[in-house]
Amino acid sequence: MSASSVVVGIDVAKAHVDVCVLGAQFKAQRFDNQAEGHSALTAALKPLGVALVVMEATGGYETELACALQAAGLPVAVVNPRQARDFAKSMGRLAKTDAIDARVLAEYAAVLLRREDLTRLLRPLPDAQQQWLAALVTRRRQLLAMLLAERQRLQITPRGLHPSIEAVIAVIKAQLDEIDGQMVGHVREHFGELDALLQSARGIGPVASATLIAELPELGRLNRREIAALVGIAPMANDSGASKGRRRIQGGRFDVRRVLYMATLTACRANPVIKAFYERLIAAGKLPKVALVACMRKLLTMLNAMVRSNKPWDSSLHNSPLGA
């Protein structure tokens, strides 16, 4: 490998990270997963001319390190752990240790480096305001999951225990209201212009807007096909020889896709453009779920164009069958 193809794989754990470098003289090492360890790792990698760093999403343990490396000018891709594990299996690496995982991620980085759409995998560097918004959005999602769990328990629990569950539900609702207030206030203060732009599209409310701002920073920076694939609403071909398989959506950012799904349900009723598009697809014989996914893709395409051009929703610009 040349200096321009130096790649790094980082296996992230709560307390430490294991690092493997391919294409340069760098012995596999372990660093603490805290600020001092991040600084030491950044200082060690900067002189190597790193072309790509790959690490897995580990529930947030990777966030601070990824930001530290990005702030130092290193290109970082945070990948889905399932994709990394599938790659390891395809390479015949069935054993699993932290050091092996770091090596596999470095090999995966070498493959990704040759992809023409590599930029799609590189997340923009989030600033402190965006990181805090992402934390608020995540906490809101956690509270909703807890609320749903308690409501389900209420249905199968003896009536004598209902007061206990109802007390917990009340606390969760109060916390949810507080988080919602913080989230809306934070968005209004730091992302007011972008929030107003997104909410100018009927179907996009405060929660959908906050989620898109926090978890889809690439919005407006990619073309319509790339942004659809990133979210996971681009139909994937399933053909082999003369056989033409049914196309399905898969992968992508599940949390963004879930919020976009709910926004599209609203848009199919309240947004004249999306509603007309949905009805046209149903009249053409499309299944409701297929039509709804197509509407999700159309809505996302429109939002992407709006952010890229910095222009609010204009129905007159979105009446073509293919969208913006």
mmCIF file of C-alpha atoms in Angstrom:
data_model
loop_
_atom_site.group_PDB
_atom_site.id
_atom_site.type_symbol
_atom_site.label_atom_id
_atom_site.label_comp_id
_atom_site.label_asym_id
_atom_site.label_seq_id
_atom_site.Cartn_x
_atom_site.Cartn_y
_atom_site.Cartn_z
ATOM 1 C CA MET A 1 0.000 0.000 0.000
ATOM 2 C CA SER A 2 1.051 3.556 -0.625
ATOM 3 C CA ALA A 3 0.905 6.289 1.994
ATOM 4 C CA SER A 4 -2.354 7.519 0.434
ATOM 5 C CA SER A 5 -4.023 4.196 1.138
ATOM 6 C CA VAL A 6 -3.255 3.899 4.845
ATOM 7 C CA VAL A 7 -6.384 2.593 6.593
ATOM 8 C CA VAL A 8 -7.277 2.165 10.238
ATOM 9 C CA GLY A 9 -9.671 -0.172 12.001
ATOM 10 C CA ILE A 10 -10.778 0.649 15.547
ATOM 11 C CA ASP A 11 -12.694 -1.773 17.734
ATOM 12 C CA VAL A 12 -14.517 0.256 20.380
ATOM 13 C CA ALA A 13 -15.382 -0.932 23.871
ATOM 14 C CA LYS A 14 -16.611 1.017 26.893
ATOM 15 C CA ALA A 15 -13.207 1.287 28.576
ATOM 16 C CA HIS A 16 -10.755 0.984 25.686
ATOM 17 C CA VAL A 17 -10.280 0.877 21.920
ATOM 18 C CA ASP A 18 -8.092 -1.509 19.920
ATOM 19 C CA VAL A 19 -6.394 -0.053 16.853
ATOM 20 C CA CYS A 20 -5.030 -1.752 13.741
ATOM 21 C CA VAL A 21 -3.293 0.146 10.918
ATOM 22 C CA LEU A 22 -2.669 -1.256 7.432
ATOM 23 C CA GLY A 23 -0.267 0.416 5.026
ATOM 24 C CA ALA A 24 2.069 1.976 7.594
ATOM 25 C CA GLN A 25 4.454 0.925 10.347
ATOM 26 C CA PHE A 26 2.166 0.924 13.342
ATOM 27 C CA LYS A 27 1.970 -1.889 15.845
ATOM 28 C CA ALA A 28 -1.524 -2.864 16.964
ATOM 29 C CA GLN A 29 -2.217 -0.974 20.178
ATOM 30 C CA ARG A 30 -4.881 -0.392 22.813
ATOM 31 C CA PHE A 31 -5.867 3.082 24.021
ATOM 32 C CA ASP A 32 -8.176 4.198 26.808
ATOM 33 C CA ASN A 33 -11.597 5.246 25.585
ATOM 34 C CA GLN A 34 -11.517 8.664 27.223
ATOM 35 C CA ALA A 35 -10.205 12.122 26.351
ATOM 36 C CA GLU A 36 -6.524 11.456 27.076
ATOM 37 C CA GLY A 37 -6.598 8.206 25.129
ATOM 38 C CA HIS A 38 -8.342 9.928 22.214
ATOM 39 C CA SER A 39 -5.649 12.622 22.141
ATOM 40 C CA ALA A 40 -2.873 10.036 22.210
ATOM 41 C CA LEU A 41 -4.461 8.045 19.388
ATOM 42 C CA THR A 42 -5.041 11.163 17.296
ATOM 43 C CA ALA A 43 -1.413 12.228 17.726
ATOM 44 C CA ALA A 44 -0.243 8.754 16.708
ATOM 45 C CA LEU A 45 -2.391 8.598 13.575
ATOM 46 C CA LYS A 46 -1.977 12.127 12.187
ATOM 47 C CA PRO A 47 1.585 11.651 10.799
ATOM 48 C CA LEU A 48 0.566 8.483 8.923
ATOM 49 C CA GLY A 49 -1.444 10.144 6.174
ATOM 50 C CA VAL A 50 -4.536 8.092 6.980
ATOM 51 C CA ALA A 51 -7.020 7.775 4.120
ATOM 52 C CA LEU A 52 -9.853 6.230 6.114
ATOM 53 C CA VAL A 53 -10.711 5.206 9.677
ATOM 54 C CA VAL A 54 -13.494 2.671 10.228
ATOM 55 C CA MET A 55 -15.207 1.843 13.507
ATOM 56 C CA GLU A 56 -18.499 0.227 14.423
ATOM 57 C CA ALA A 57 -21.498 1.947 15.951
ATOM 58 C CA THR A 58 -21.487 0.776 19.570
ATOM 59 C CA GLY A 59 -24.416 2.551 21.147
ATOM 60 C CA GLY A 60 -22.577 5.832 21.669
ATOM 61 C CA TYR A 61 -19.222 4.637 23.009
ATOM 62 C CA GLU A 62 -17.677 5.566 19.656
ATOM 63 C CA THR A 63 -19.086 9.097 19.394
ATOM 64 C CA GLU A 64 -16.456 11.121 21.253
ATOM 65 C CA LEU A 65 -13.570 9.288 19.587
ATOM 66 C CA ALA A 66 -15.077 9.725 16.123
ATOM 67 C CA CYS A 67 -15.524 13.444 16.760
ATOM 68 C CA ALA A 68 -11.955 13.794 18.068
ATOM 69 C CA LEU A 69 -10.522 12.091 14.986
ATOM 70 C CA GLN A 70 -12.730 14.104 12.635
ATOM 71 C CA ALA A 71 -11.739 17.340 14.358
ATOM 72 C CA ALA A 72 -8.111 16.417 13.642
ATOM 73 C CA GLY A 73 -8.926 16.102 9.943
ATOM 74 C CA LEU A 74 -9.094 12.313 9.722
ATOM 75 C CA PRO A 75 -11.891 10.798 7.587
ATOM 76 C CA VAL A 76 -14.036 8.528 9.762
ATOM 77 C CA ALA A 77 -16.754 6.070 8.765
ATOM 78 C CA VAL A 78 -18.975 4.613 11.487
ATOM 79 C CA VAL A 79 -20.432 1.413 10.081
ATOM 80 C CA ASN A 80 -23.204 -0.969 11.024
ATOM 81 C CA PRO A 81 -21.802 -3.806 13.202
ATOM 82 C CA ARG A 82 -23.776 -6.381 11.233
ATOM 83 C CA GLN A 83 -22.138 -5.291 7.994
ATOM 84 C CA ALA A 84 -18.704 -5.523 9.567
ATOM 85 C CA ARG A 85 -19.438 -8.991 10.931
ATOM 86 C CA ASP A 86 -20.795 -10.169 7.575
ATOM 87 C CA PHE A 87 -17.579 -8.913 5.964
ATOM 88 C CA ALA A 88 -15.516 -10.841 8.533
ATOM 89 C CA LYS A 89 -17.418 -14.049 7.786
ATOM 90 C CA SER A 90 -16.997 -13.549 4.034
ATOM 91 C CA MET A 91 -13.237 -13.311 4.605
ATOM 92 C CA GLY A 92 -13.261 -16.539 6.598
ATOM 93 C CA ARG A 93 -12.527 -14.839 9.929
ATOM 94 C CA LEU A 94 -14.805 -16.693 12.313
ATOM 95 C CA ALA A 95 -12.861 -16.069 15.532
ATOM 96 C CA LYS A 96 -13.735 -12.891 17.410
ATOM 97 C CA THR A 97 -11.498 -10.902 19.741
ATOM 98 C CA ASP A 98 -10.957 -7.173 20.091
ATOM 99 C CA ALA A 99 -7.664 -7.355 18.179
ATOM 100 C CA ILE A 100 -9.176 -9.499 15.414
ATOM 101 C CA ASP A 101 -12.145 -7.162 15.119
ATOM 102 C CA ALA A 102 -9.809 -4.167 14.739
ATOM 103 C CA ARG A 103 -7.909 -6.012 11.992
ATOM 104 C CA VAL A 104 -11.151 -6.904 10.199
ATOM 105 C CA LEU A 105 -12.306 -3.286 10.357
ATOM 106 C CA ALA A 106 -9.003 -2.148 8.854
ATOM 107 C CA GLU A 107 -9.430 -4.669 6.014
ATOM 108 C CA TYR A 108 -13.000 -3.448 5.581
ATOM 109 C CA ALA A 109 -11.691 0.111 5.381
ATOM 110 C CA ALA A 110 -9.336 -0.919 2.558
ATOM 111 C CA VAL A 111 -12.347 -2.227 0.615
ATOM 112 C CA LEU A 112 -14.482 0.831 1.325
ATOM 113 C CA LEU A 113 -11.656 3.084 0.208
ATOM 114 C CA ARG A 114 -12.097 1.811 -3.360
ATOM 115 C CA ARG A 115 -15.813 2.576 -3.463
ATOM 116 C CA GLU A 116 -16.922 5.490 -5.614
ATOM 117 C CA ASP A 117 -19.616 6.422 -3.071
ATOM 118 C CA LEU A 118 -17.251 6.537 -0.108
ATOM 119 C CA THR A 119 -18.297 10.095 0.761
ATOM 120 C CA ARG A 120 -21.778 8.750 1.527
ATOM 121 C CA LEU A 121 -20.326 6.791 4.434
ATOM 122 C CA LEU A 122 -18.456 9.738 5.970
ATOM 123 C CA ARG A 123 -20.639 11.623 8.413
ATOM 124 C CA PRO A 124 -20.119 15.381 8.694
ATOM 125 C CA LEU A 125 -18.438 16.436 11.932
ATOM 126 C CA PRO A 126 -21.201 17.225 14.452
ATOM 127 C CA ASP A 127 -20.743 20.326 16.571
ATOM 128 C CA ALA A 128 -21.605 20.504 20.259
ATOM 129 C CA GLN A 129 -25.151 21.734 19.547
ATOM 130 C CA GLN A 130 -25.868 18.864 17.171
ATOM 131 C CA GLN A 131 -24.428 16.300 19.585
ATOM 132 C CA TRP A 132 -26.674 17.599 22.360
ATOM 133 C CA LEU A 133 -29.689 17.511 20.050
ATOM 134 C CA ALA A 134 -28.851 13.912 19.116
ATOM 135 C CA ALA A 135 -28.682 13.066 22.829
ATOM 136 C CA LEU A 136 -32.104 14.650 23.420
ATOM 137 C CA VAL A 137 -33.626 12.787 20.470
ATOM 138 C CA THR A 138 -32.156 9.516 21.717
ATOM 139 C CA ARG A 139 -33.423 10.084 25.248
ATOM 140 C CA ARG A 140 -36.898 10.861 23.930
ATOM 141 C CA ARG A 141 -36.858 7.597 21.993
ATOM 142 C CA GLN A 142 -35.805 5.706 25.134
ATOM 143 C CA LEU A 143 -38.631 7.245 27.164
ATOM 144 C CA LEU A 144 -41.176 6.301 24.506
ATOM 145 C CA ALA A 145 -39.918 2.710 24.581
ATOM 146 C CA MET A 146 -40.280 2.628 28.375
ATOM 147 C CA LEU A 147 -43.761 4.144 28.162
ATOM 148 C CA LEU A 148 -44.863 1.515 25.653
ATOM 149 C CA ALA A 149 -43.444 -1.273 27.831
ATOM 150 C CA GLU A 150 -45.301 -0.049 30.924
ATOM 151 C CA ARG A 151 -48.568 0.293 29.020
ATOM 152 C CA GLN A 152 -48.217 -3.264 27.761
ATOM 153 C CA ARG A 153 -47.526 -4.498 31.296
ATOM 154 C CA LEU A 154 -50.689 -2.746 32.460
ATOM 155 C CA GLN A 155 -52.748 -5.053 30.244
ATOM 156 C CA ILE A 156 -51.391 -8.299 31.721
ATOM 157 C CA THR A 157 -50.752 -7.311 35.342
ATOM 158 C CA PRO A 158 -53.234 -8.003 38.170
ATOM 159 C CA ARG A 159 -55.405 -4.992 38.898
ATOM 160 C CA GLY A 160 -53.941 -4.638 42.377
ATOM 161 C CA LEU A 161 -50.571 -3.673 40.855
ATOM 162 C CA HIS A 162 -52.005 -1.121 38.444
ATOM 163 C CA PRO A 163 -51.303 1.857 40.763
ATOM 164 C CA SER A 164 -47.587 0.994 40.723
ATOM 165 C CA ILE A 165 -47.474 0.857 36.924
ATOM 166 C CA GLU A 166 -49.614 3.984 36.555
ATOM 167 C CA ALA A 167 -47.243 5.876 38.861
ATOM 168 C CA VAL A 168 -44.297 4.909 36.675
ATOM 169 C CA ILE A 169 -46.233 5.914 33.550
ATOM 170 C CA ALA A 170 -46.940 9.324 35.084
ATOM 171 C CA VAL A 171 -43.239 9.841 35.810
ATOM 172 C CA ILE A 172 -42.255 8.812 32.276
ATOM 173 C CA LYS A 173 -44.847 11.175 30.783
ATOM 174 C CA ALA A 174 -43.518 14.039 32.892
ATOM 175 C CA GLN A 175 -39.963 13.292 31.772
ATOM 176 C CA LEU A 176 -41.137 13.051 28.165
ATOM 177 C CA ASP A 177 -42.762 16.487 28.389
ATOM 178 C CA GLU A 178 -39.565 17.917 29.855
ATOM 179 C CA ILE A 179 -37.370 16.389 27.141
ATOM 180 C CA ASP A 180 -39.772 17.608 24.445
ATOM 181 C CA GLY A 181 -39.524 21.124 25.839
ATOM 182 C CA GLN A 182 -35.723 21.005 25.928
ATOM 183 C CA MET A 183 -35.580 19.584 22.407
ATOM 184 C CA VAL A 184 -37.904 22.186 20.889
ATOM 185 C CA GLY A 185 -36.101 25.013 22.693
ATOM 186 C CA HIS A 186 -32.678 23.775 21.614
ATOM 187 C CA VAL A 187 -33.770 23.449 17.986
ATOM 188 C CA ARG A 188 -35.343 26.902 18.021
ATOM 189 C CA GLU A 189 -32.185 28.446 19.467
ATOM 190 C CA HIS A 190 -29.515 26.726 17.378
ATOM 191 C CA PHE A 191 -31.273 25.381 14.250
ATOM 192 C CA GLY A 192 -34.224 27.732 13.884
ATOM 193 C CA GLU A 193 -33.772 28.463 10.188
ATOM 194 C CA LEU A 194 -33.323 24.817 9.192
ATOM 195 C CA ASP A 195 -36.210 23.759 11.430
ATOM 196 C CA ALA A 196 -38.545 26.303 9.828
ATOM 197 C CA LEU A 197 -37.431 25.121 6.396
ATOM 198 C CA LEU A 198 -38.191 21.470 7.148
ATOM 199 C CA GLN A 199 -41.491 22.159 8.891
ATOM 200 C CA SER A 200 -42.696 24.166 5.922
ATOM 201 C CA ALA A 201 -43.440 20.749 4.380
ATOM 202 C CA ARG A 202 -46.771 19.423 5.658
ATOM 203 C CA GLY A 203 -46.182 16.183 7.505
ATOM 204 C CA ILE A 204 -42.919 17.281 9.107
ATOM 205 C CA GLY A 205 -43.494 18.261 12.716
ATOM 206 C CA PRO A 206 -41.141 19.220 15.552
ATOM 207 C CA VAL A 207 -40.074 15.635 16.331
ATOM 208 C CA ALA A 208 -39.427 14.687 12.697
ATOM 209 C CA SER A 209 -37.535 17.929 12.121
ATOM 210 C CA ALA A 210 -35.363 17.480 15.223
ATOM 211 C CA THR A 211 -34.600 13.865 14.285
ATOM 212 C CA LEU A 212 -33.584 14.780 10.740
ATOM 213 C CA ILE A 213 -31.355 17.611 11.978
ATOM 214 C CA ALA A 214 -29.727 15.428 14.632
ATOM 215 C CA GLU A 215 -29.375 12.102 12.835
ATOM 216 C CA LEU A 216 -29.261 12.962 9.137
ATOM 217 C CA PRO A 217 -26.698 15.775 8.816
ATOM 218 C CA GLU A 218 -26.061 14.666 5.212
ATOM 219 C CA LEU A 219 -29.478 16.051 4.215
ATOM 220 C CA GLY A 220 -28.953 18.506 1.375
ATOM 221 C CA ARG A 221 -25.378 17.324 0.715
ATOM 222 C CA LEU A 222 -26.108 14.143 -1.240
ATOM 223 C CA ASN A 223 -28.140 13.476 -4.368
ATOM 224 C CA ARG A 224 -31.588 11.917 -4.147
ATOM 225 C CA ARG A 225 -30.404 8.359 -4.760
ATOM 226 C CA GLU A 226 -27.617 8.590 -2.180
ATOM 227 C CA ILE A 227 -29.827 10.091 0.528
ATOM 228 C CA ALA A 228 -32.511 7.438 -0.069
ATOM 229 C CA ALA A 229 -29.933 4.649 0.201
ATOM 230 C CA LEU A 230 -28.473 6.204 3.348
ATOM 231 C CA VAL A 231 -31.844 6.189 5.096
ATOM 232 C CA GLY A 232 -32.659 2.732 3.741
ATOM 233 C CA ILE A 233 -35.668 3.462 1.538
ATOM 234 C CA ALA A 234 -34.074 2.787 -1.844
ATOM 235 C CA PRO A 235 -35.400 -0.475 -3.361
ATOM 236 C CA MET A 236 -32.612 -3.043 -3.745
ATOM 237 C CA ALA A 237 -32.503 -5.271 -6.824
ATOM 238 C CA ASN A 238 -32.784 -9.032 -6.276
ATOM 239 C CA ASP A 239 -32.165 -10.439 -9.757
ATOM 240 C CA SER A 240 -30.235 -13.488 -10.886
ATOM 241 C CA GLY A 241 -30.021 -14.524 -14.526
ATOM 242 C CA ALA A 242 -33.506 -14.569 -16.006
ATOM 243 C CA SER A 243 -35.077 -14.429 -12.539
ATOM 244 C CA LYS A 244 -36.355 -11.024 -11.465
ATOM 245 C CA GLY A 245 -36.790 -10.990 -7.713
ATOM 246 C CA ARG A 246 -38.955 -8.646 -5.726
ATOM 247 C CA ARG A 247 -37.178 -5.444 -4.790
ATOM 248 C CA ARG A 248 -37.076 -4.584 -1.096
ATOM 249 C CA ILE A 249 -35.734 -1.836 1.108
ATOM 250 C CA GLN A 250 -33.149 -2.755 3.713
ATOM 251 C CA GLY A 251 -30.311 -1.357 5.790
ATOM 252 C CA GLY A 252 -29.921 2.347 6.363
ATOM 253 C CA ARG A 253 -30.660 4.388 9.477
ATOM 254 C CA PHE A 254 -33.587 2.719 11.166
ATOM 255 C CA ASP A 255 -34.445 5.530 13.586
ATOM 256 C CA VAL A 256 -34.553 8.113 10.805
ATOM 257 C CA ARG A 257 -36.622 5.768 8.642
ATOM 258 C CA ARG A 258 -39.114 5.162 11.463
ATOM 259 C CA VAL A 259 -39.660 8.893 12.000
ATOM 260 C CA LEU A 260 -39.930 9.477 8.250
ATOM 261 C CA TYR A 261 -42.551 6.703 8.075
ATOM 262 C CA MET A 262 -44.736 8.442 10.653
ATOM 263 C CA ALA A 263 -44.250 11.795 8.928
ATOM 264 C CA THR A 264 -45.277 10.259 5.607
ATOM 265 C CA LEU A 265 -48.456 8.808 7.115
ATOM 266 C CA THR A 266 -49.403 12.348 8.085
ATOM 267 C CA ALA A 267 -48.304 13.732 4.732
ATOM 268 C CA CYS A 268 -50.497 11.234 2.881
ATOM 269 C CA ARG A 269 -53.480 12.951 4.531
ATOM 270 C CA ALA A 270 -52.357 16.564 4.923
ATOM 271 C CA ASN A 271 -49.850 17.205 2.129
ATOM 272 C CA PRO A 272 -51.628 17.646 -1.239
ATOM 273 C CA VAL A 273 -48.582 16.610 -3.282
ATOM 274 C CA ILE A 274 -47.822 13.449 -1.291
ATOM 275 C CA LYS A 275 -51.528 12.601 -1.022
ATOM 276 C CA ALA A 276 -52.003 12.867 -4.795
ATOM 277 C CA PHE A 277 -48.877 10.789 -5.400
ATOM 278 C CA TYR A 278 -50.076 8.069 -3.011
ATOM 279 C CA GLU A 279 -53.535 7.938 -4.578
ATOM 280 C CA ARG A 280 -52.017 7.739 -8.059
ATOM 281 C CA LEU A 281 -49.885 4.761 -7.047
ATOM 282 C CA ILE A 282 -52.848 2.973 -5.436
ATOM 283 C CA ALA A 283 -54.949 3.588 -8.556
ATOM 284 C CA ALA A 284 -52.111 2.036 -10.593
ATOM 285 C CA GLY A 285 -52.414 -1.158 -8.559
ATOM 286 C CA LYS A 286 -49.527 -0.723 -6.122
ATOM 287 C CA LEU A 287 -49.841 -2.325 -2.706
ATOM 288 C CA PRO A 288 -50.447 0.203 0.106
ATOM 289 C CA LYS A 289 -47.078 -0.513 1.757
ATOM 290 C CA VAL A 290 -45.257 -0.196 -1.566
ATOM 291 C CA ALA A 291 -47.017 3.092 -2.255
ATOM 292 C CA LEU A 292 -46.198 4.357 1.239
ATOM 293 C CA VAL A 293 -42.476 3.586 0.856
ATOM 294 C CA ALA A 294 -42.511 5.383 -2.499
ATOM 295 C CA CYS A 295 -44.084 8.376 -0.752
ATOM 296 C CA MET A 296 -41.382 8.237 1.943
ATOM 297 C CA ARG A 297 -38.752 8.359 -0.773
ATOM 298 C CA LYS A 298 -40.504 11.233 -2.543
ATOM 299 C CA LEU A 299 -40.870 13.246 0.671
ATOM 300 C CA LEU A 300 -37.212 12.685 1.575
ATOM 301 C CA THR A 301 -36.170 13.707 -1.943
ATOM 302 C CA MET A 302 -38.140 16.926 -1.600
ATOM 303 C CA LEU A 303 -36.679 17.712 1.819
ATOM 304 C CA ASN A 304 -33.191 17.042 0.467
ATOM 305 C CA ALA A 305 -33.774 19.475 -2.403
ATOM 306 C CA MET A 306 -35.220 22.093 -0.046
ATOM 307 C CA VAL A 307 -32.195 21.985 2.260
ATOM 308 C CA ARG A 308 -29.763 21.994 -0.651
ATOM 309 C CA SER A 309 -31.391 25.052 -2.246
ATOM 310 C CA ASN A 310 -32.332 26.660 1.104
ATOM 311 C CA LYS A 311 -35.891 27.187 -0.148
ATOM 312 C CA PRO A 312 -39.065 26.322 1.798
ATOM 313 C CA TRP A 313 -41.775 24.026 0.544
ATOM 314 C CA ASP A 314 -43.413 25.123 -2.708
ATOM 315 C CA SER A 315 -46.117 22.779 -4.012
ATOM 316 C CA SER A 316 -45.757 24.155 -7.531
ATOM 317 C CA LEU A 317 -42.215 22.760 -7.672
ATOM 318 C CA HIS A 318 -43.191 19.268 -6.555
ATOM 319 C CA ASN A 319 -45.900 18.136 -8.913
ATOM 320 C CA SER A 320 -43.846 15.914 -11.216
ATOM 321 C CA PRO A 321 -44.207 12.114 -10.740
ATOM 322 C CA LEU A 322 -40.536 11.779 -9.834
ATOM 323 C CA GLY A 323 -40.502 14.517 -7.246
ATOM 324 C CA ALA A 324 -37.833 17.184 -6.728
#
